[in-house]
């Protein structure tokens, strides 16, 4: 059962331990409560999508303790640094190209070459980040489609039994999510209006923010910039054809594999959370082995299967 703990030093230390072990902790920020997991672990991040009941792998915000941590994760152009100096810690999220050697896992980035970063301005969130010493991936701590929670009680209503701990730090004061600005285009783009007004950001930047290109904001999973494998994927395969490799689930295809076939199983024991955690790594592995054609086993459309299938369908779409 989920423990709601007052956010004192002892429970923050315990929360960091839970995160280090791959667990989920809901915690207060100055905007809304976040549903946190170790951002460096695909396994832990897969549990976020599972707990929220998200139908697709949206990219998540990686919360970091300080600007040095941010610079390890992203290549921050001058404008981003200016905004970071003006608004961090605070309700500003900066999207920028992921740094080579950054630690935020690909699942948290939903396969994008960019990463979303923010230093929250809340003593509990900061203490948790310092105690963990790693970035924390955290969307708002509500079930998918519900409103964002601003109290521990709201979080408990949505996520009891789905998170390992809820840190109660009182009411989140902003009540509105962070403003998201992307530095992945020629000029900065306002991806999501939020707790810091556009005018304030434009003033600090000394430039106007461009409007986002419609569909990219509402459904970032649709963008072509997501990692797409070179290999051709044949979904819902019941057999492995000559020359194909296989992306298996629950050992369905492995039993039928001719000798010498490369078979990667998303989850030999048929666990959808494990499959989500392995998805991007396995697709990359197939590419790095120079595979041209892949038979992909049926993945059930329940739980995280919906998001996995959504991603596989996009990855198999003609390009
Ligand atoms: O105030 C907030 O931002 C809260 C607290 C917990 O920090 N978090 C939050 O997270 O609102 P979430 O997951 O509900 O919203 C994250 C947004 C999504 O709209 C997502 O599409 C966008 O950030 N995002 C994340 N990474 C991105 C990327 N690499 N490129 C474009 N958009 C990105
Ligand atoms: Mg949300």
Tab-separated table of C-alpha atoms and ligand atoms in Angstrom:
chain	number	residue	atom	x	y	z
A	1	UNK	CA	0.000	0.000	0.000
A	2	UNK	CA	1.108	3.526	-0.624
A	3	UNK	CA	2.539	5.441	2.272
A	4	UNK	CA	1.739	9.152	2.559
A	5	UNK	CA	4.601	10.591	4.594
A	6	UNK	CA	5.142	14.109	5.856
A	7	UNK	CA	8.189	15.340	3.957
A	8	UNK	CA	10.717	15.418	6.796
A	9	UNK	CA	14.414	14.535	6.532
A	10	UNK	CA	13.875	10.868	7.365
A	11	UNK	CA	11.151	10.317	4.776
A	12	UNK	CA	13.111	12.204	2.106
A	13	UNK	CA	16.067	9.896	2.755
A	14	UNK	CA	13.753	6.885	2.509
A	15	UNK	CA	12.220	8.284	-0.686
A	16	UNK	CA	15.685	8.623	-2.268
A	17	UNK	CA	16.347	4.990	-1.358
A	18	UNK	CA	13.079	3.918	-3.011
A	19	UNK	CA	14.031	5.841	-6.165
A	20	UNK	CA	17.532	4.331	-6.177
A	21	UNK	CA	15.937	0.878	-6.107
A	22	UNK	CA	13.745	1.697	-9.116
A	23	UNK	CA	10.597	2.618	-7.195
A	24	UNK	CA	8.125	5.475	-7.677
A	25	UNK	CA	7.793	8.462	-5.349
A	26	UNK	CA	5.276	11.289	-5.706
A	27	UNK	CA	6.721	14.560	-4.448
A	28	UNK	CA	5.757	18.227	-4.275
A	29	UNK	CA	7.181	20.871	-6.582
A	30	UNK	CA	6.209	24.541	-6.698
A	31	UNK	CA	3.971	23.877	-9.732
A	32	UNK	CA	2.174	20.567	-9.167
A	33	UNK	CA	3.014	17.217	-7.567
A	34	UNK	CA	5.317	15.061	-9.680
A	35	UNK	CA	5.365	11.286	-10.096
A	36	UNK	CA	9.077	10.609	-9.849
A	37	UNK	CA	11.410	7.827	-10.913
A	38	UNK	CA	15.171	7.559	-11.411
A	39	UNK	CA	15.522	9.174	-14.851
A	40	UNK	CA	18.600	7.075	-15.639
A	41	UNK	CA	16.716	3.770	-15.396
A	42	UNK	CA	14.439	2.697	-18.259
A	43	UNK	CA	12.941	0.111	-15.946
A	44	UNK	CA	11.980	2.719	-13.343
A	45	UNK	CA	10.675	5.113	-16.018
A	46	UNK	CA	8.539	2.348	-17.541
A	47	UNK	CA	6.781	2.120	-14.186
A	48	UNK	CA	5.780	5.814	-14.459
A	49	UNK	CA	3.914	5.191	-17.718
A	50	UNK	CA	2.347	2.094	-16.204
A	51	UNK	CA	1.192	3.929	-13.061
A	52	UNK	CA	-0.235	6.855	-15.040
A	53	UNK	CA	-1.948	4.622	-17.568
A	54	UNK	CA	-0.508	6.587	-20.491
A	55	UNK	CA	-1.454	5.275	-23.919
A	56	UNK	CA	1.839	6.410	-25.439
A	57	UNK	CA	5.378	7.206	-24.341
A	58	UNK	CA	5.322	11.002	-24.017
A	59	UNK	CA	8.706	12.490	-23.222
A	60	UNK	CA	9.059	13.384	-19.535
A	61	UNK	CA	10.705	16.287	-17.731
A	62	UNK	CA	13.991	15.366	-16.033
A	63	UNK	CA	14.317	17.334	-12.811
A	64	UNK	CA	17.879	18.170	-11.804
A	65	UNK	CA	19.480	19.637	-8.683
A	66	UNK	CA	21.597	22.378	-10.233
A	67	UNK	CA	22.896	23.941	-13.422
A	68	UNK	CA	25.961	21.666	-13.520
A	69	UNK	CA	23.672	18.649	-13.597
A	70	UNK	CA	21.642	20.313	-16.373
A	71	UNK	CA	24.803	20.865	-18.424
A	72	UNK	CA	25.741	17.217	-18.103
A	73	UNK	CA	22.390	16.264	-19.648
A	74	UNK	CA	21.904	18.831	-22.407
A	75	UNK	CA	23.808	21.066	-24.757
A	76	UNK	CA	22.467	24.430	-23.605
A	77	UNK	CA	22.789	27.275	-26.094
A	78	UNK	CA	23.380	30.832	-24.872
A	79	UNK	CA	19.680	31.724	-24.794
A	80	UNK	CA	18.937	28.695	-22.626
A	81	UNK	CA	21.671	29.683	-20.187
A	82	UNK	CA	20.183	33.165	-19.988
A	83	UNK	CA	16.746	31.736	-19.140
A	84	UNK	CA	18.260	29.280	-16.665
A	85	UNK	CA	20.003	32.142	-14.863
A	86	UNK	CA	16.808	34.187	-14.794
A	87	UNK	CA	14.310	31.492	-13.802
A	88	UNK	CA	16.044	28.482	-12.201
A	89	UNK	CA	15.213	27.204	-9.717
A	90	UNK	CA	11.653	27.723	-10.868
A	91	UNK	CA	8.752	26.751	-13.116
A	92	UNK	CA	10.677	26.814	-16.389
A	93	UNK	CA	11.429	23.696	-18.415
A	94	UNK	CA	14.130	23.908	-21.064
A	95	UNK	CA	14.151	21.445	-23.955
A	96	UNK	CA	17.558	21.177	-25.630
A	97	UNK	CA	19.631	18.610	-27.526
A	98	UNK	CA	20.653	15.768	-25.221
A	99	UNK	CA	24.357	15.880	-24.373
A	100	UNK	CA	26.545	12.987	-25.480
A	101	UNK	CA	27.082	10.916	-22.356
A	102	UNK	CA	23.991	12.329	-20.644
A	103	UNK	CA	22.375	9.980	-18.152
A	104	UNK	CA	18.640	10.472	-18.825
A	105	UNK	CA	17.463	7.229	-20.405
A	106	UNK	CA	15.969	7.041	-23.867
A	107	UNK	CA	12.559	5.924	-22.616
A	108	UNK	CA	12.250	9.120	-20.521
A	109	UNK	CA	13.064	11.077	-23.711
A	110	UNK	CA	10.592	8.902	-25.671
A	111	UNK	CA	13.338	8.270	-28.196
A	112	UNK	CA	13.888	11.960	-28.938
A	113	UNK	CA	17.383	13.390	-29.456
A	114	UNK	CA	16.412	16.153	-26.997
A	115	UNK	CA	15.816	16.272	-23.264
A	116	UNK	CA	13.501	18.414	-21.103
A	117	UNK	CA	15.133	19.798	-17.937
A	118	UNK	CA	14.023	21.802	-14.956
A	119	UNK	CA	15.368	22.752	-11.531
A	120	UNK	CA	12.303	22.907	-9.288
A	121	UNK	CA	11.981	25.634	-6.681
A	122	UNK	CA	10.680	23.545	-3.800
A	123	UNK	CA	12.749	22.548	-0.754
A	124	UNK	CA	11.406	18.977	-0.743
A	125	UNK	CA	12.039	18.432	-4.448
A	126	UNK	CA	15.546	19.901	-4.172
A	127	UNK	CA	16.390	17.808	-1.090
A	128	UNK	CA	15.185	14.676	-2.863
A	129	UNK	CA	17.311	15.465	-5.946
A	130	UNK	CA	20.391	16.070	-3.801
A	131	UNK	CA	19.792	12.875	-1.798
A	132	UNK	CA	19.416	10.784	-4.963
A	133	UNK	CA	22.258	12.453	-6.864
A	134	UNK	CA	20.611	11.632	-10.200
A	135	UNK	CA	17.975	13.326	-12.364
A	136	UNK	CA	14.365	12.480	-11.493
A	137	UNK	CA	11.909	11.968	-14.346
A	138	UNK	CA	8.506	13.234	-13.270
A	139	UNK	CA	5.285	14.013	-15.071
A	140	UNK	CA	2.391	15.385	-13.042
A	141	UNK	CA	1.267	12.819	-10.454
A	142	UNK	CA	-2.200	12.095	-11.824
A	143	UNK	CA	-3.723	9.313	-13.872
A	144	UNK	CA	-3.584	10.077	-17.569
A	145	UNK	CA	-6.362	12.476	-18.542
A	146	UNK	CA	-7.031	13.685	-14.996
A	147	UNK	CA	-6.179	17.140	-13.691
A	148	UNK	CA	-2.764	17.809	-12.203
A	149	UNK	CA	-2.606	17.363	-8.414
A	150	UNK	CA	-1.605	20.171	-6.079
A	151	UNK	CA	-1.925	18.283	-2.780
A	152	UNK	CA	-0.771	14.884	-1.501
A	153	UNK	CA	-4.450	13.964	-1.057
A	154	UNK	CA	-5.091	14.552	-4.783
A	155	UNK	CA	-2.164	12.284	-5.589
A	156	UNK	CA	-3.464	9.605	-3.234
A	157	UNK	CA	-6.897	9.715	-4.904
A	158	UNK	CA	-5.344	8.936	-8.280
A	159	UNK	CA	-2.328	6.794	-7.481
A	160	UNK	CA	-2.759	4.892	-4.215
A	161	UNK	CA	-1.432	1.391	-4.750
A	162	UNK	CA	0.428	2.554	-7.869
A	163	UNK	CA	3.284	4.456	-6.214
A	164	UNK	CA	5.603	3.352	-3.432
A	165	UNK	CA	5.480	6.586	-1.463
A	166	UNK	CA	3.823	10.003	-1.496
A	167	UNK	CA	5.813	12.804	0.118
A	168	UNK	CA	3.403	15.331	1.606
A	169	UNK	CA	4.868	18.819	1.374
A	170	UNK	CA	1.646	20.785	1.555
A	171	UNK	CA	-0.086	22.546	-1.302
A	172	UNK	CA	1.834	23.259	-4.487
A	173	UNK	CA	1.604	27.027	-4.776
A	174	UNK	CA	1.736	27.674	-8.526
A	175	UNK	CA	-0.913	25.073	-9.355
A	176	UNK	CA	0.007	25.470	-12.997
A	177	UNK	CA	2.678	23.447	-14.756
A	178	UNK	CA	6.020	24.853	-15.814
A	179	UNK	CA	6.428	26.875	-18.986
A	180	UNK	CA	8.292	24.815	-21.594
A	181	UNK	CA	10.717	26.483	-24.018
A	182	UNK	CA	12.550	24.511	-26.669
A	183	UNK	CA	16.007	25.365	-27.980
A	184	UNK	CA	16.042	22.680	-30.636
A	185	UNK	CA	15.125	24.950	-33.558
A	186	UNK	CA	16.817	27.982	-35.078
A	187	UNK	CA	14.959	30.223	-32.611
A	188	UNK	CA	13.400	29.407	-29.219
A	189	UNK	CA	9.876	27.970	-29.272
A	190	UNK	CA	7.190	28.147	-26.584
A	191	UNK	CA	6.083	24.508	-26.364
A	192	UNK	CA	3.722	24.919	-23.424
A	193	UNK	CA	2.474	28.084	-21.735
A	194	UNK	CA	2.774	27.712	-17.977
A	195	UNK	CA	3.563	29.319	-14.648
A	196	UNK	CA	5.994	31.877	-16.114
A	197	UNK	CA	4.342	34.275	-18.567
A	198	UNK	CA	5.601	34.414	-22.137
A	199	UNK	CA	6.360	38.161	-21.792
A	200	UNK	CA	8.725	37.551	-18.883
A	201	UNK	CA	10.597	34.938	-20.845
A	202	UNK	CA	10.811	37.081	-23.957
A	203	UNK	CA	12.151	39.938	-21.847
A	204	UNK	CA	14.886	37.787	-20.289
A	205	UNK	CA	15.702	36.362	-23.684
A	206	UNK	CA	15.629	39.669	-25.525
A	207	UNK	CA	13.737	37.932	-28.323
A	208	UNK	CA	10.256	36.763	-29.249
A	209	UNK	CA	9.267	33.136	-28.725
A	210	UNK	CA	8.094	31.326	-31.825
A	211	UNK	CA	4.770	29.485	-31.785
A	212	UNK	CA	5.054	25.721	-31.794
A	213	UNK	CA	4.280	23.808	-34.967
A	214	UNK	CA	0.805	22.652	-33.860
A	215	UNK	CA	0.738	18.893	-33.708
A	216	UNK	CA	4.189	18.678	-32.166
A	217	UNK	CA	2.993	20.017	-28.843
A	218	UNK	CA	-0.233	18.158	-28.382
A	219	UNK	CA	1.279	14.906	-29.553
A	220	UNK	CA	5.069	14.980	-29.334
A	221	UNK	CA	4.992	11.262	-30.027
A	222	UNK	CA	4.024	12.059	-33.606
A	223	UNK	CA	7.216	13.879	-34.516
A	224	UNK	CA	9.489	12.359	-37.092
A	225	UNK	CA	12.469	13.301	-34.939
A	226	UNK	CA	11.789	10.347	-32.647
A	227	UNK	CA	14.275	7.539	-32.916
A	228	UNK	CA	13.196	5.303	-35.753
A	229	UNK	CA	15.072	2.088	-36.467
A	230	UNK	CA	16.767	1.518	-39.821
A	231	UNK	CA	15.427	-2.024	-39.835
A	232	UNK	CA	12.025	-2.757	-41.369
A	233	UNK	CA	9.613	-4.116	-38.768
A	234	UNK	CA	6.938	-6.686	-39.632
A	235	UNK	CA	4.396	-6.559	-36.804
A	236	UNK	CA	2.157	-9.315	-35.456
A	237	UNK	CA	4.474	-11.969	-36.888
A	238	UNK	CA	3.598	-15.591	-36.209
A	239	UNK	CA	6.740	-16.958	-37.790
A	240	UNK	CA	10.238	-15.837	-38.726
A	241	UNK	CA	10.902	-15.639	-42.462
A	242	UNK	CA	14.266	-16.454	-44.027
A	243	UNK	CA	16.736	-13.645	-43.404
A	244	UNK	CA	14.696	-11.963	-40.676
A	245	UNK	CA	15.752	-11.261	-37.129
A	246	UNK	CA	13.088	-11.305	-34.433
A	247	UNK	CA	11.867	-8.951	-31.763
A	248	UNK	CA	10.058	-11.299	-29.446
A	249	UNK	CA	7.677	-11.009	-26.510
A	250	UNK	CA	7.191	-13.764	-23.969
A	251	UNK	CA	9.184	-16.271	-26.017
A	252	UNK	CA	6.481	-16.579	-28.700
A	253	UNK	CA	8.859	-16.516	-31.671
A	254	UNK	CA	11.994	-17.830	-30.004
A	255	UNK	CA	10.697	-21.389	-30.081
A	256	UNK	CA	10.217	-21.137	-33.861
A	257	UNK	CA	13.564	-19.475	-34.650
A	258	UNK	CA	15.780	-21.243	-37.173
A	259	UNK	CA	19.337	-21.840	-35.978
A	260	UNK	CA	21.480	-18.730	-36.082
A	261	UNK	CA	18.513	-16.304	-36.049
A	262	UNK	CA	19.059	-13.186	-33.973
A	263	UNK	CA	16.199	-13.057	-31.473
A	264	UNK	CA	15.845	-10.273	-28.904
A	265	UNK	CA	13.014	-10.762	-26.444
A	266	UNK	CA	11.406	-7.633	-24.975
A	267	UNK	CA	10.394	-9.719	-21.982
A	268	UNK	CA	10.899	-13.488	-21.955
A	269	UNK	CA	8.463	-13.755	-19.043
A	270	UNK	CA	5.825	-11.665	-20.818
A	271	UNK	CA	5.973	-8.651	-18.500
A	272	UNK	CA	4.834	-5.442	-20.233
A	273	UNK	CA	6.738	-3.110	-17.878
A	274	UNK	CA	9.939	-5.004	-18.619
A	275	UNK	CA	9.111	-4.886	-22.340
A	276	UNK	CA	8.690	-1.102	-22.212
A	277	UNK	CA	12.021	-0.753	-20.431
A	278	UNK	CA	13.755	-2.800	-23.135
A	279	UNK	CA	12.002	-1.365	-26.195
A	280	UNK	CA	14.393	1.391	-27.313
A	281	UNK	CA	17.533	-0.518	-26.339
A	282	UNK	CA	16.424	-3.559	-28.341
A	283	UNK	CA	15.555	-1.483	-31.427
A	284	UNK	CA	18.999	0.109	-31.276
A	285	UNK	CA	20.639	-3.268	-30.783
A	286	UNK	CA	18.947	-4.599	-33.944
A	287	UNK	CA	20.278	-1.597	-35.885
A	288	UNK	CA	23.765	-1.928	-34.474
A	289	UNK	CA	23.809	-5.544	-35.651
A	290	UNK	CA	22.987	-4.325	-39.153
A	291	UNK	CA	19.660	-6.166	-39.327
A	292	UNK	CA	17.451	-5.221	-42.339
A	293	UNK	CA	14.194	-7.061	-41.538
A	294	UNK	CA	12.618	-7.906	-38.227
A	295	UNK	CA	9.668	-10.106	-37.360
A	296	UNK	CA	7.950	-8.585	-34.332
A	297	UNK	CA	5.860	-10.804	-32.080
A	298	UNK	CA	2.343	-9.898	-30.991
A	299	UNK	CA	2.352	-7.683	-27.905
A	300	UNK	CA	-0.917	-7.692	-25.963
A	301	UNK	CA	-2.849	-4.401	-26.093
A	302	UNK	CA	-3.359	-4.122	-22.321
A	303	UNK	CA	-1.517	-1.942	-19.785
A	304	UNK	CA	1.756	-0.667	-21.252
A	305	UNK	CA	1.121	-2.853	-24.306
A	306	UNK	CA	-0.929	-0.018	-25.788
A	307	UNK	CA	2.034	2.395	-25.634
A	308	UNK	CA	4.473	-0.273	-26.852
A	309	UNK	CA	2.245	-1.096	-29.828
A	310	UNK	CA	1.778	2.598	-30.589
A	311	UNK	CA	5.557	3.000	-30.732
A	312	UNK	CA	6.051	-0.168	-32.798
A	313	UNK	CA	3.386	0.943	-35.285
A	314	UNK	CA	5.154	4.271	-35.761
A	315	UNK	CA	8.492	2.511	-36.068
A	316	UNK	CA	7.101	0.187	-38.752
A	317	UNK	CA	5.309	2.905	-40.758
A	318	UNK	CA	6.646	3.407	-44.292
A	319	UNK	CA	9.205	6.226	-44.473
B	1	LIG	O1	5.377	21.752	-13.720
B	1	LIG	C1	5.709	20.759	-14.378
B	1	LIG	O2	6.316	20.852	-15.463
B	1	LIG	C2	5.347	19.383	-13.815
B	1	LIG	C3	6.145	19.183	-12.536
B	1	LIG	C4	5.962	17.826	-11.939
B	1	LIG	O3	7.519	19.441	-12.776
B	1	LIG	N1	5.612	18.321	-14.765
B	1	LIG	C5	4.869	18.133	-15.890
B	1	LIG	O4	5.240	17.034	-16.632
B	1	LIG	O5	3.954	18.854	-16.211
B	1	LIG	P1	4.332	16.403	-17.811
B	1	LIG	O6	4.927	15.060	-18.142
B	1	LIG	O7	2.897	16.391	-17.406
B	1	LIG	O8	4.596	17.342	-19.004
B	1	LIG	C6	5.810	17.243	-19.700
B	1	LIG	C7	5.701	17.966	-21.010
B	1	LIG	C8	4.910	17.195	-22.032
B	1	LIG	O9	3.972	18.044	-22.644
B	1	LIG	C9	5.960	16.750	-23.024
B	1	LIG	O10	5.440	16.623	-24.297
B	1	LIG	C10	7.010	17.848	-22.913
B	1	LIG	O11	7.000	18.155	-21.543
B	1	LIG	N2	8.358	17.383	-23.257
B	1	LIG	C11	9.194	16.666	-22.493
B	1	LIG	N3	10.334	16.387	-23.149
B	1	LIG	C12	10.225	16.950	-24.355
B	1	LIG	C13	11.066	17.007	-25.493
B	1	LIG	N4	12.257	16.421	-25.506
B	1	LIG	N5	10.614	17.674	-26.568
B	1	LIG	C14	9.395	18.255	-26.562
B	1	LIG	N6	8.553	18.232	-25.514
B	1	LIG	C15	8.955	17.589	-24.428
B	2	LIG	MG1	0.491	16.380	-16.931
